[in-house]
Coordinates of C-alpha atoms in Angstrom, one line a residue:
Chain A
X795 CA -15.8 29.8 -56.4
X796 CA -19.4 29.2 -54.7
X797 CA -19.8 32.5 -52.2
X798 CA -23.2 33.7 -50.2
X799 CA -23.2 37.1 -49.0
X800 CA -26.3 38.3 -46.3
X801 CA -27.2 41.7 -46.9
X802 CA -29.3 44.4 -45.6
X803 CA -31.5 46.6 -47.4
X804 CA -33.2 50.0 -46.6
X805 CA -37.3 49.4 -47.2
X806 CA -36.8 52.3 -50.4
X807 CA -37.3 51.5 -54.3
X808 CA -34.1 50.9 -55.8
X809 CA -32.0 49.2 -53.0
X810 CA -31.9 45.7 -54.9
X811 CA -30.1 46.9 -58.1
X812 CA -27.8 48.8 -55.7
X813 CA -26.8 45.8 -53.8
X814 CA -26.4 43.9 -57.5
X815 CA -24.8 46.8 -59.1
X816 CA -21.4 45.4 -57.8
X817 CA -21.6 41.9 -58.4
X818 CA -22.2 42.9 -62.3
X819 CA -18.8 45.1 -62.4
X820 CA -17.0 42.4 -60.3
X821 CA -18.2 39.9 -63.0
X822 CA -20.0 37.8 -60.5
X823 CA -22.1 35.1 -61.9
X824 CA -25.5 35.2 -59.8
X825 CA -26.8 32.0 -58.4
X826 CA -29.5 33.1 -56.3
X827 CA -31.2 35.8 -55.0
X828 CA -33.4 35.3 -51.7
X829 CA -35.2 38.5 -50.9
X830 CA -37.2 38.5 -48.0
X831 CA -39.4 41.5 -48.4
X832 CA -41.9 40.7 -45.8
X833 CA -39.2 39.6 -43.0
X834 CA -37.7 42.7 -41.9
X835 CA -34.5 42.8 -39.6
X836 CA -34.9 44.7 -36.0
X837 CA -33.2 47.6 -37.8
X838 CA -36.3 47.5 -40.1
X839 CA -34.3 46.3 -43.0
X840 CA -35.0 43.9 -45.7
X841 CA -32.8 41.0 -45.4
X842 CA -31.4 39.7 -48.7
X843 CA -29.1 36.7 -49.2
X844 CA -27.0 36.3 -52.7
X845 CA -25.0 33.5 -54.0
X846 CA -22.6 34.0 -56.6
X847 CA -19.8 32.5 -58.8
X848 CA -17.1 34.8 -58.4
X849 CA -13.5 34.8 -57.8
X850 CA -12.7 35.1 -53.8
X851 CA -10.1 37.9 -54.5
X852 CA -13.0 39.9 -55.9
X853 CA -15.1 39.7 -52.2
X854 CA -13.8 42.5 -50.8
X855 CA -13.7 45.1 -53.3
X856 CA -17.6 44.0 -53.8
X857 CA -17.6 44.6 -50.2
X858 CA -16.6 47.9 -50.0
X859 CA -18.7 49.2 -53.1
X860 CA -21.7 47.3 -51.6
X861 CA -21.2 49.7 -48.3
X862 CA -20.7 52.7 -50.5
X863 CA -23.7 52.3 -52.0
X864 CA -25.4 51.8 -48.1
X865 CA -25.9 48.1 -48.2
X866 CA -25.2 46.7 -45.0
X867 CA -23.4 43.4 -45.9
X868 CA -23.7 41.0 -43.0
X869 CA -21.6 38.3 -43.5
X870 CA -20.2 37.4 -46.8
X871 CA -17.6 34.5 -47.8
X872 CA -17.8 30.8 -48.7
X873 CA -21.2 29.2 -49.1
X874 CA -21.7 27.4 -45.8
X875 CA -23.5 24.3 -45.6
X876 CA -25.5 24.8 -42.5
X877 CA -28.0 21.6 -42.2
X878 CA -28.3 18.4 -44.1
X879 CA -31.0 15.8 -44.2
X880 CA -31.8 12.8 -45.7
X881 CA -34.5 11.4 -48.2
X882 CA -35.3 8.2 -49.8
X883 CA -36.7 8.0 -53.3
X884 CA -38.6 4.7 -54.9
X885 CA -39.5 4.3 -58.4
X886 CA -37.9 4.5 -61.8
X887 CA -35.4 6.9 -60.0
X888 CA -33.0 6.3 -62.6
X889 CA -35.2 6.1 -66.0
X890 CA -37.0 9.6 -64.7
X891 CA -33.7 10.9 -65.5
X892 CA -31.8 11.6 -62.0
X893 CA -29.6 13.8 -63.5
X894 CA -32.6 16.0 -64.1
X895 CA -33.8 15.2 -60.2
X896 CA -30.3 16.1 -58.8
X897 CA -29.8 19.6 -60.2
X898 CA -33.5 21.1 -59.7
X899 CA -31.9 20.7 -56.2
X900 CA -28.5 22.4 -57.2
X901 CA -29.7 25.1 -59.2
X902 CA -31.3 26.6 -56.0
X903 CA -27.9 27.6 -54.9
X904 CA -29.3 27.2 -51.6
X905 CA -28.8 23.7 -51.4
X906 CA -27.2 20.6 -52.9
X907 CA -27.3 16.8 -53.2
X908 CA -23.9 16.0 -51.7
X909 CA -24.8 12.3 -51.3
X910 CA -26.6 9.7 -53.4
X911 CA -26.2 5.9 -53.3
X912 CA -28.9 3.7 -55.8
X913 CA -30.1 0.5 -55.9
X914 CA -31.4 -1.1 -58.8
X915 CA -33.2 -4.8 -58.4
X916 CA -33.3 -5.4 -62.1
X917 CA -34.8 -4.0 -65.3
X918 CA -38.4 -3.0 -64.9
X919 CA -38.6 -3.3 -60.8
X920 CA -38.6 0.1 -59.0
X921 CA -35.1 1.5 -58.1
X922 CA -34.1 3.3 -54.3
X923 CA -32.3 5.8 -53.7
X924 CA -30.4 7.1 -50.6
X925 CA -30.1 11.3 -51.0
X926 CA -28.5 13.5 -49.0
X927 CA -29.4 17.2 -49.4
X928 CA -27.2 19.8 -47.5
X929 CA -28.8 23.3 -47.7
X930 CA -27.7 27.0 -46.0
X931 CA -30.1 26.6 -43.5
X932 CA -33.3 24.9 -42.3
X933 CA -35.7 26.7 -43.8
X934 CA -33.5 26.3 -47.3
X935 CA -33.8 22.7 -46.1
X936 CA -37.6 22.7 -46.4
X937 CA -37.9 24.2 -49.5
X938 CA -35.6 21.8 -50.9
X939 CA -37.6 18.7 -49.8
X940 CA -41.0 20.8 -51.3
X941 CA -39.0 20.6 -54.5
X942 CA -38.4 16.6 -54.3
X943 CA -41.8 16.6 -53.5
X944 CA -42.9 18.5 -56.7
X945 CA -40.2 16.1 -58.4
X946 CA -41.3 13.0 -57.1
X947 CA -45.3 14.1 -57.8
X948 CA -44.2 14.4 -62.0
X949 CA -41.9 11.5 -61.9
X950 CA -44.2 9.6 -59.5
X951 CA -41.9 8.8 -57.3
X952 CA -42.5 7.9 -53.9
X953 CA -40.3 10.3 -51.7
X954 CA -39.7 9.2 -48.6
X955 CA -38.8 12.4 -45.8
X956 CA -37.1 12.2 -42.3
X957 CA -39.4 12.6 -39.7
X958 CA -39.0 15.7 -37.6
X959 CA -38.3 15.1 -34.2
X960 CA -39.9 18.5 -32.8
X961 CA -43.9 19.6 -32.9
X962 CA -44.2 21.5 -36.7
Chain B
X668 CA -71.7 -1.0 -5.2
X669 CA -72.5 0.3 -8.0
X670 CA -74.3 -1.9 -10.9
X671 CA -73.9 -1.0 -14.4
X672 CA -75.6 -2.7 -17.0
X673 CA -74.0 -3.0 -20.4
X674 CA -75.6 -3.7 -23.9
X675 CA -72.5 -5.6 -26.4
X676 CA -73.4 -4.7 -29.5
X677 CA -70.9 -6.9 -32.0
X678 CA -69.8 -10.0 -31.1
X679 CA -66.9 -10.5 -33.7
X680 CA -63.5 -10.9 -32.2
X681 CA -63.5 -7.8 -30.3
X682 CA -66.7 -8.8 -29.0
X683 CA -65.6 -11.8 -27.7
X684 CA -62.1 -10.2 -26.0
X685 CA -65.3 -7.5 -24.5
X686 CA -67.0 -10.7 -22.7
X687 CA -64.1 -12.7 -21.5
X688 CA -62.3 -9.5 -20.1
X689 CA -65.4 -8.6 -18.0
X690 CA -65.5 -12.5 -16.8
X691 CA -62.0 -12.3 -16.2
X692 CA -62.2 -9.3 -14.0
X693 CA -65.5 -9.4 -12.4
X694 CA -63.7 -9.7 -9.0
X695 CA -61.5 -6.5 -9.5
X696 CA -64.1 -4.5 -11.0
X697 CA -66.0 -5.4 -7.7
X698 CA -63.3 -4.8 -5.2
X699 CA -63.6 -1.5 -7.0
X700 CA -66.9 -0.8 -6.3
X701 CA -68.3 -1.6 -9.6
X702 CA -70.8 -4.3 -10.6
X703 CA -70.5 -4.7 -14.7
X704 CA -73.1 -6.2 -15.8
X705 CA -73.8 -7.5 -19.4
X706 CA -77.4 -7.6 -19.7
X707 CA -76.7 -8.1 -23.6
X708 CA -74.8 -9.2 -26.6
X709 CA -75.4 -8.7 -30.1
X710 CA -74.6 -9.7 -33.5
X711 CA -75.9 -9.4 -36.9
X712 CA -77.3 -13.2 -36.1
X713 CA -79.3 -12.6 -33.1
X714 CA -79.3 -11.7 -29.3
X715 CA -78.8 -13.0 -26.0
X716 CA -80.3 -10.4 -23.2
X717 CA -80.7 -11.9 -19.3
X718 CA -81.2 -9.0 -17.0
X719 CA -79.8 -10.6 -14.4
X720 CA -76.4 -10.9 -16.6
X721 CA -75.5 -12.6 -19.7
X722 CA -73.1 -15.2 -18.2
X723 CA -69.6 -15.3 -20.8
X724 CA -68.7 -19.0 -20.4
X725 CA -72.1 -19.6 -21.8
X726 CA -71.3 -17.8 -25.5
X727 CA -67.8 -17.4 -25.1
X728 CA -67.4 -21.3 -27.2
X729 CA -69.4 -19.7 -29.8
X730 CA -68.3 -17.9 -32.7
X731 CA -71.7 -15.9 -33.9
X732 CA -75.0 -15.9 -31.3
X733 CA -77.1 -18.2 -34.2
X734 CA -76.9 -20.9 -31.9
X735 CA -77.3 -19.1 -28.7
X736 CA -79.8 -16.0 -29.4
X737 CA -83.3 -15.7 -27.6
X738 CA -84.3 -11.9 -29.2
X739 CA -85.1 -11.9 -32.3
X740 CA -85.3 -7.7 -32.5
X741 CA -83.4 -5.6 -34.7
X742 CA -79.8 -4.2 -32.8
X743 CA -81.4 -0.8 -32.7
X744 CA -84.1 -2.2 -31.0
X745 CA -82.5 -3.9 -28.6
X746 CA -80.3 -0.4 -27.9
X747 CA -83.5 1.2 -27.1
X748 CA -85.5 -1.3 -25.2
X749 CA -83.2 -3.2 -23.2
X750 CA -82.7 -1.5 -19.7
X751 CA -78.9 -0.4 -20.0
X752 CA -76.6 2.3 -18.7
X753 CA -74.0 1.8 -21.2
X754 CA -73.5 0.3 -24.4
X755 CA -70.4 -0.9 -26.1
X756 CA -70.2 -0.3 -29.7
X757 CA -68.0 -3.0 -31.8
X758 CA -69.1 -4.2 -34.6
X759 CA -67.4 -4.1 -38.1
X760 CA -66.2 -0.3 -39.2
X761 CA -66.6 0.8 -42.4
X762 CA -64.9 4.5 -42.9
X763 CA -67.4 5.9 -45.8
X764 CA -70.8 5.5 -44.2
X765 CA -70.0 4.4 -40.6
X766 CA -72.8 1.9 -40.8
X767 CA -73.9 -0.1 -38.9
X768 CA -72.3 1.4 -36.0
X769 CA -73.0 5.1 -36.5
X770 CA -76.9 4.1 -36.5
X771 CA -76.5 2.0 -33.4
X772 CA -74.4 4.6 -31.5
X773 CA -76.5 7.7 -32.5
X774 CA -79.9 4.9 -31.0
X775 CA -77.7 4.8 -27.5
X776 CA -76.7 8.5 -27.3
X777 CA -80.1 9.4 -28.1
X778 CA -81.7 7.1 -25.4
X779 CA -79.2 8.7 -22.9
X780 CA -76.9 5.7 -22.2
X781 CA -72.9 6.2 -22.1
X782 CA -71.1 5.1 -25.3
X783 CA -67.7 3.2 -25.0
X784 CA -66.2 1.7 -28.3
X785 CA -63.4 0.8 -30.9
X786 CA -65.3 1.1 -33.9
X787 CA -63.5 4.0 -36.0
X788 CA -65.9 4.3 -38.7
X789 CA -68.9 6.5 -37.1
X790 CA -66.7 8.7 -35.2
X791 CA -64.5 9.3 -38.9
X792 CA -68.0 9.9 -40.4
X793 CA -69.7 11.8 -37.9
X794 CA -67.6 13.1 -34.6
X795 CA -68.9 16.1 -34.2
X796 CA -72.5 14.8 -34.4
X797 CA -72.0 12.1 -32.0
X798 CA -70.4 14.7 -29.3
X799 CA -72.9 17.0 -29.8
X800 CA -75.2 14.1 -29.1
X801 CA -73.9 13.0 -26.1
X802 CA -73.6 16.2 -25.0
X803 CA -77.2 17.3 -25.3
X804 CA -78.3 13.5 -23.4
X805 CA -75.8 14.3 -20.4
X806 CA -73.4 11.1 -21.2
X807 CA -70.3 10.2 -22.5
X808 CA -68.9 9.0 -25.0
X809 CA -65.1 7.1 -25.0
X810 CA -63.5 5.8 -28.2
X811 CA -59.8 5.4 -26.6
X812 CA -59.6 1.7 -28.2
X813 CA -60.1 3.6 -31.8
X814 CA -56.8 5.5 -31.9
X815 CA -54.0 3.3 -30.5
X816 CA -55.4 -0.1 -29.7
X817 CA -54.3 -0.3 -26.2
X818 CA -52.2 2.4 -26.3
X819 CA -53.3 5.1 -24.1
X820 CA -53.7 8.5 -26.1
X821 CA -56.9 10.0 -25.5
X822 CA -57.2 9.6 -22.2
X823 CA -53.3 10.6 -21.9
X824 CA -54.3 13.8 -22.8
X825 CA -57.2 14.2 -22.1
X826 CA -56.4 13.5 -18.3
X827 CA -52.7 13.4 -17.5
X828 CA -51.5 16.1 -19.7
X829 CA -54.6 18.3 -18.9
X830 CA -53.2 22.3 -19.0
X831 CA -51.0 21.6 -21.7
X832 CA -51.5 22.9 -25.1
X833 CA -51.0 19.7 -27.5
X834 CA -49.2 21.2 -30.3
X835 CA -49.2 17.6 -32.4
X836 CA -49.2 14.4 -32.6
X837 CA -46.8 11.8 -34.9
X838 CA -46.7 8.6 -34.2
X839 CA -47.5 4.5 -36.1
X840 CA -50.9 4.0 -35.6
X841 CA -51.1 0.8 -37.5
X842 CA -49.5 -2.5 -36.3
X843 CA -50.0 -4.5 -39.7
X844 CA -48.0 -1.9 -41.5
X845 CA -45.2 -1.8 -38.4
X846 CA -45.3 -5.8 -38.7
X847 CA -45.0 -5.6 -42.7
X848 CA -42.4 -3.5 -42.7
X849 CA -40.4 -4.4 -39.8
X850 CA -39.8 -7.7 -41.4
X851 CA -39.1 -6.8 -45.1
X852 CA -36.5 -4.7 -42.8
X853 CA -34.8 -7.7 -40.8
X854 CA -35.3 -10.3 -43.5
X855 CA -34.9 -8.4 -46.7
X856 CA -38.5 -9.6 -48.0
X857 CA -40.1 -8.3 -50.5
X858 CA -43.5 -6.2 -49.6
X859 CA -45.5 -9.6 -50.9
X860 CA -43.7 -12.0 -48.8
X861 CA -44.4 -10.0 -45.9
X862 CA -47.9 -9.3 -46.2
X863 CA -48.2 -13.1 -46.9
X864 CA -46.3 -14.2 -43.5
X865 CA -48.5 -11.3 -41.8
X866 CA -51.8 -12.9 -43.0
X867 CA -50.8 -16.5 -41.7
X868 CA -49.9 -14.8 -38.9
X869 CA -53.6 -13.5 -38.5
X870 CA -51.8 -9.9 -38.3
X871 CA -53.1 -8.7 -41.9
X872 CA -56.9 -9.3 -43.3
X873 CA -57.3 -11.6 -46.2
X874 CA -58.2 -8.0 -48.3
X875 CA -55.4 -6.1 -46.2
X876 CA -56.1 -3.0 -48.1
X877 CA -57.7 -0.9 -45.7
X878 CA -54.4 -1.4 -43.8
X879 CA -51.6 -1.3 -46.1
X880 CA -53.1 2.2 -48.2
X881 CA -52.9 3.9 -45.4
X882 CA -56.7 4.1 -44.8
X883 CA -57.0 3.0 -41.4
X884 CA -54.5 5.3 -40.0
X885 CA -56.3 8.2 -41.7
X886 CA -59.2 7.3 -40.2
X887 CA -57.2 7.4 -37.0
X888 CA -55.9 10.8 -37.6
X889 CA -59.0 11.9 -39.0
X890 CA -60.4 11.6 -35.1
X891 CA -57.4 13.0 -33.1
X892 CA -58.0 16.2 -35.6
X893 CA -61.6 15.9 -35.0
X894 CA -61.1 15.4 -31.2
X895 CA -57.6 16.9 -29.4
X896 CA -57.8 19.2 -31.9
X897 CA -61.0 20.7 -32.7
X898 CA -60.6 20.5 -36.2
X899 CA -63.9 19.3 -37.9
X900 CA -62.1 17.1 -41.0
X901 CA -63.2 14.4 -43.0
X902 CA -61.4 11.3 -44.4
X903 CA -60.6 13.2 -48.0
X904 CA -58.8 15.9 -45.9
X905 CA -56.1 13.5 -45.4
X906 CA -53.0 13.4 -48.1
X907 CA -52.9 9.2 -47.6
X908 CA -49.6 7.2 -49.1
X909 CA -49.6 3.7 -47.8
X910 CA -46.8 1.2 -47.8
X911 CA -47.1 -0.9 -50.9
X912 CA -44.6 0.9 -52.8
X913 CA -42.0 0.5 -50.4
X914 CA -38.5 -2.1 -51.4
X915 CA -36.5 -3.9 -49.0
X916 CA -33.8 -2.0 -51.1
X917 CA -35.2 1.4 -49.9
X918 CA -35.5 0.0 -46.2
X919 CA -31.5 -1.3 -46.5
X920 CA -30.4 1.8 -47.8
X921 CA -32.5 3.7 -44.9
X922 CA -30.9 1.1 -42.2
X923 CA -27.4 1.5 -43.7
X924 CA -27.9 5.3 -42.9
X925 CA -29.3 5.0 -39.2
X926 CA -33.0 4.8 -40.3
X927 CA -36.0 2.8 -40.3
X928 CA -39.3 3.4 -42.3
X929 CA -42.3 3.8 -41.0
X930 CA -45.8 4.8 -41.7
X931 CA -46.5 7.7 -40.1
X932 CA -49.9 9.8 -39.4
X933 CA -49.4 13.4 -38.3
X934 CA -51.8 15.8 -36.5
X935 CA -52.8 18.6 -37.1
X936 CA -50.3 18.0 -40.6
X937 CA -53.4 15.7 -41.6
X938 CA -50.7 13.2 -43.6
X939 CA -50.2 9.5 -43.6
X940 CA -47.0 8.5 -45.2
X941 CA -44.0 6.4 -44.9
X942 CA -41.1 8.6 -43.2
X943 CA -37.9 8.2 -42.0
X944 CA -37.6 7.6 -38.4
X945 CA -33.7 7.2 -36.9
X946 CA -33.1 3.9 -35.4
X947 CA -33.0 4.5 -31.5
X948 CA -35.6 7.1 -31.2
X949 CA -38.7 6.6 -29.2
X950 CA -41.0 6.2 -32.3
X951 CA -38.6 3.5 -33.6
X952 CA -40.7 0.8 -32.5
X953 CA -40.7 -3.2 -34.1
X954 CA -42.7 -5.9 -34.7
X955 CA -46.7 -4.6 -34.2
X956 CA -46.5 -2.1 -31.7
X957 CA -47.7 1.6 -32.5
X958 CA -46.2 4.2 -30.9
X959 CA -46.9 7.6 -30.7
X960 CA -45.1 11.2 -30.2
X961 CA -47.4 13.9 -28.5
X962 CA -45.8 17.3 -28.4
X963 CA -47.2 19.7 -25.7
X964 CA -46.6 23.0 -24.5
X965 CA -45.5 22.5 -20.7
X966 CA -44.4 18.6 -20.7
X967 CA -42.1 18.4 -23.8
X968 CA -42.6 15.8 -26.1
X969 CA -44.3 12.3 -24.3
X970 CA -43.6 9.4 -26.3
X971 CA -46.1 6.2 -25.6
X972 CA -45.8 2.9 -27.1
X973 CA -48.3 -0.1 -27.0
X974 CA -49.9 -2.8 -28.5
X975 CA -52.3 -1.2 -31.9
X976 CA -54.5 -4.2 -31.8
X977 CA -55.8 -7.5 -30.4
X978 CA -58.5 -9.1 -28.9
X979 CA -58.1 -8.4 -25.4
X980 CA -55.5 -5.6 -25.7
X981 CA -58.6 -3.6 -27.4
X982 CA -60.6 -4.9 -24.9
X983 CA -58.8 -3.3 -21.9
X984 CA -58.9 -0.2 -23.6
X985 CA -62.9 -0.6 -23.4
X986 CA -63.0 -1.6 -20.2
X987 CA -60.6 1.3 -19.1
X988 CA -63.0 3.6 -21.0
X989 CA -66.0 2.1 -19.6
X990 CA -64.5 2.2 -15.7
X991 CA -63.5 5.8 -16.0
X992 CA -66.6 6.9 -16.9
X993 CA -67.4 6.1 -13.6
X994 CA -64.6 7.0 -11.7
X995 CA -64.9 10.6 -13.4
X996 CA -66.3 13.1 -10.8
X997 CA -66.3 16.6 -11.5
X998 CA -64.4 19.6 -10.5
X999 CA -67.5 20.9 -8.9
X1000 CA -68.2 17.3 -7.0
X1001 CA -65.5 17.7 -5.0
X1002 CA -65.8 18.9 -1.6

């Protein structure tokens, strides 16, 4: 099962391998590791979020090691799904190899293509397609349309983003 | 009553929308307190100049001034030595040397007459030069009809939202492109068969290109960076994607999902590109209407939508321009 954990960690060498130290003897498969060492909490910590394969009986004996060793773990449980948005793509969506397209947005482990419908004119004409990304929060949102972007720049596809409704 | 004499410098469509909007509303503008009077017209054919007043039913029949010129001098030259307050700048743009107009609005700023116009091409070329200009001569300078068409936007902000801080602007800037696409939207058309019913319909220029890449609403953003936001960019500053590549598929697959696409310029973002705009929200405008999203500080977000182009809708943004430069009276003015 898919699980995120949001940790805390003191501004000291070492604190990282400590927080992973437990994953690795839980046999947790890592995912993703965000570590935001220039965003520090009010407590002057580093915040640090982890998404793992693991199994959910496992959670909170990597819980409880992950306090022993001084980690302050935040929240930790399923992967949630915060915000979602939708993209078009044009262009040879399907002959660019999609497949390839769809999981450089999975493999973030941040985010996810939970929707895609295609249309396909004929052979030669650009395909559309209808995506719809869902991502653990807004800024993992961003990122993940800066990845279509990068995507549809190689594959020259034209990539087609929401407009925001609020000043940038 | 105060007289003001204009110099009309281009006499293509806009031109003519300049002439029969002043005829139409010599009476208001009087009631007003305001005598507009065109004391000339040119084109790259020749001149008319009366002192006492070019009269508009006279050239209004004709399409250039071949028939109807009596000066034979150069524009320039008829900038300089015609006795004018103001001229009004509208002759064909052209966004990588901003000739001829750039040359013809640097002659009026120079001679110390106001500048009023709709040509985007100078001010995408040389803004800063231009204000700079009509700041050393003591005169203004009003471009509102370059941005939005009739749409007000400038003056918007530059008057009524005065004290806010305008944190950006997003909006459809280009009504051939909101026409093109709003149809391969209802009917299912392909891009081609839209642009084609948009040329008969005299929306879309025979060479459309400067519309459909994206270009003109670059230039457009190019200005609103240059002059909301202080920003001193050029044309290649802008990251430009246009609306060629875009499918009726891609537009039925954005309507099945509550969307519709639009081509969208962004300040201080500096982007044009097609975007996803929900059906129902302000910017969600049909047909050619451009619309525009200004976020500020203190007043939220203030949506405006309005006509991009047209003869006499571009004209009423000059004559707005050219009446509030004389309406204008400073802070320290006031007793």
């Amino acid at each position: 099962m898919r699980l995120s954990m949001d940790l805390e960690l003191q501004d000291v060498p070492g604190q990282l391998l400590l927080a992973l130290q437990p994953l690795r003897d839980n046999k947790a498969n890592i995912i993703s590791v965000v570590h935001h060492r220039d965003r520090k909490t009010p407590r002057g910590n580093i915040p640090v979020r982890i998404t793992v394969e693991m199994d959910r009986s496992r959670l909170d004996r990597v819980k409880n090691q992950l306090e022993g060793n001084g980690v302050v773990v935040v929240r930790a449980g399923e992967e949630r799904f915060k915000e979602e948005v939708s993209l078009i793509l044009v262009g040879h969506v399907l002959h660019s190899d999609l497949g390839d397209t769809v999981s450089r947005v999975d493999c973030t482990g941040f985010a996810e293509v939970m929707d895609l419908s295609l249309s396909m004119p004929g052979i030669d004409e650009p395909s559309s397609a209808y995506m719809r990304i869902r991502a653990t929060g807004k800024e993992e949102i961003h990122k993940a349309i800066s990845i279509l972007r990068e995507v549809g720049a190689q594959k020259k596809l034209l990539v087609i983003e929401p407009i925001e409704l609020e000043a940038a | 009553m105060r007289e003001v004499k204009i110099s009309l410098v281009g006499y293509g469509v806009v031109g003519h929308g300049v002439v029969e909007v002043l005829d139409r509303k010599r009476k208001a503008l009087r009631d007003m307190g305001l005598d507009l009077k065109l004391v000339s017209v040119t084109d790259h054919t020749g001149s008319v100049v009366a002192d006492d007043g070019v009269e508009g039913q006279k050239i209004l029949g004709e399409r250039t001034l071949q028939q109807v010129s009596n000066c034979e001098i150069s524009s320039k030259e008829i900038i300089r030595s015609v006795e004018s307050d103001l001229v009004v700048e509208v002759t064909p743009t052209n966004i990588v040397h901003g000739q001829p107009g750039l040359g013809h609005m640097e002659e009026a700023l120079s001679q110390g007459k106001h500048l009023v116009t709709s040509n985007k091409g100078p001010l995408v070329v040389a803004y800063g030069r231009l204000k700079r200009l009509a700041e050393d001569h003591g005169v203004s300078m009003k471009y509102e009809a370059t941005v939005g068409g009739t749409m007000p936007l400038i003056s918007l902000i530059e008057r009524t939202l005065v004290g806010n801080n305008i944190l950006g602007i997003r909006g459809i800037f280009n009504g051939t492109c909101n026409y093109i696409l709003t149809r391969m939207t209802e009917e299912q058309y392909p891009y081609a068969r839209a642009l084609n019913e948009a040329q008969d319909l005299g929306y879309a220029e025979a060479d459309p290109t400067y519309d459909v890449e994206g270009v003109d609403t670059a230039g457009k953003v190019v200005i609103l960076a240059n002059s909301i936001f202080d920003m001193n960019v050029k044309y290649g500053d802008v990251n430009v994607e246009g609306i060629t590549r875009i499918t009726p598929e891609a537009l039925l697959l954005a309507k099945k999902r509550g969307y519709v696409i639009k081509l969208i310029g962004e300040v201080p973002a500096l982007t044009v590109r097609p975007m996803l705009v929900p059906i129902g929200s302000p910017l969600a405008v049909g047909s050619t209407l451009n619309a525009a999203a200004i976020y500020t500080d203190l007043s939220g977000t203030i949506t405006v939508t309005g006509l991009g182009a047209g003869r006499i809708e571009t004209a009423s943004a000059i004559l707005s321009d050219i009446v509030s430069i004389y309406r204008t009276k400073s802070i320290d003015s006031i007793s």
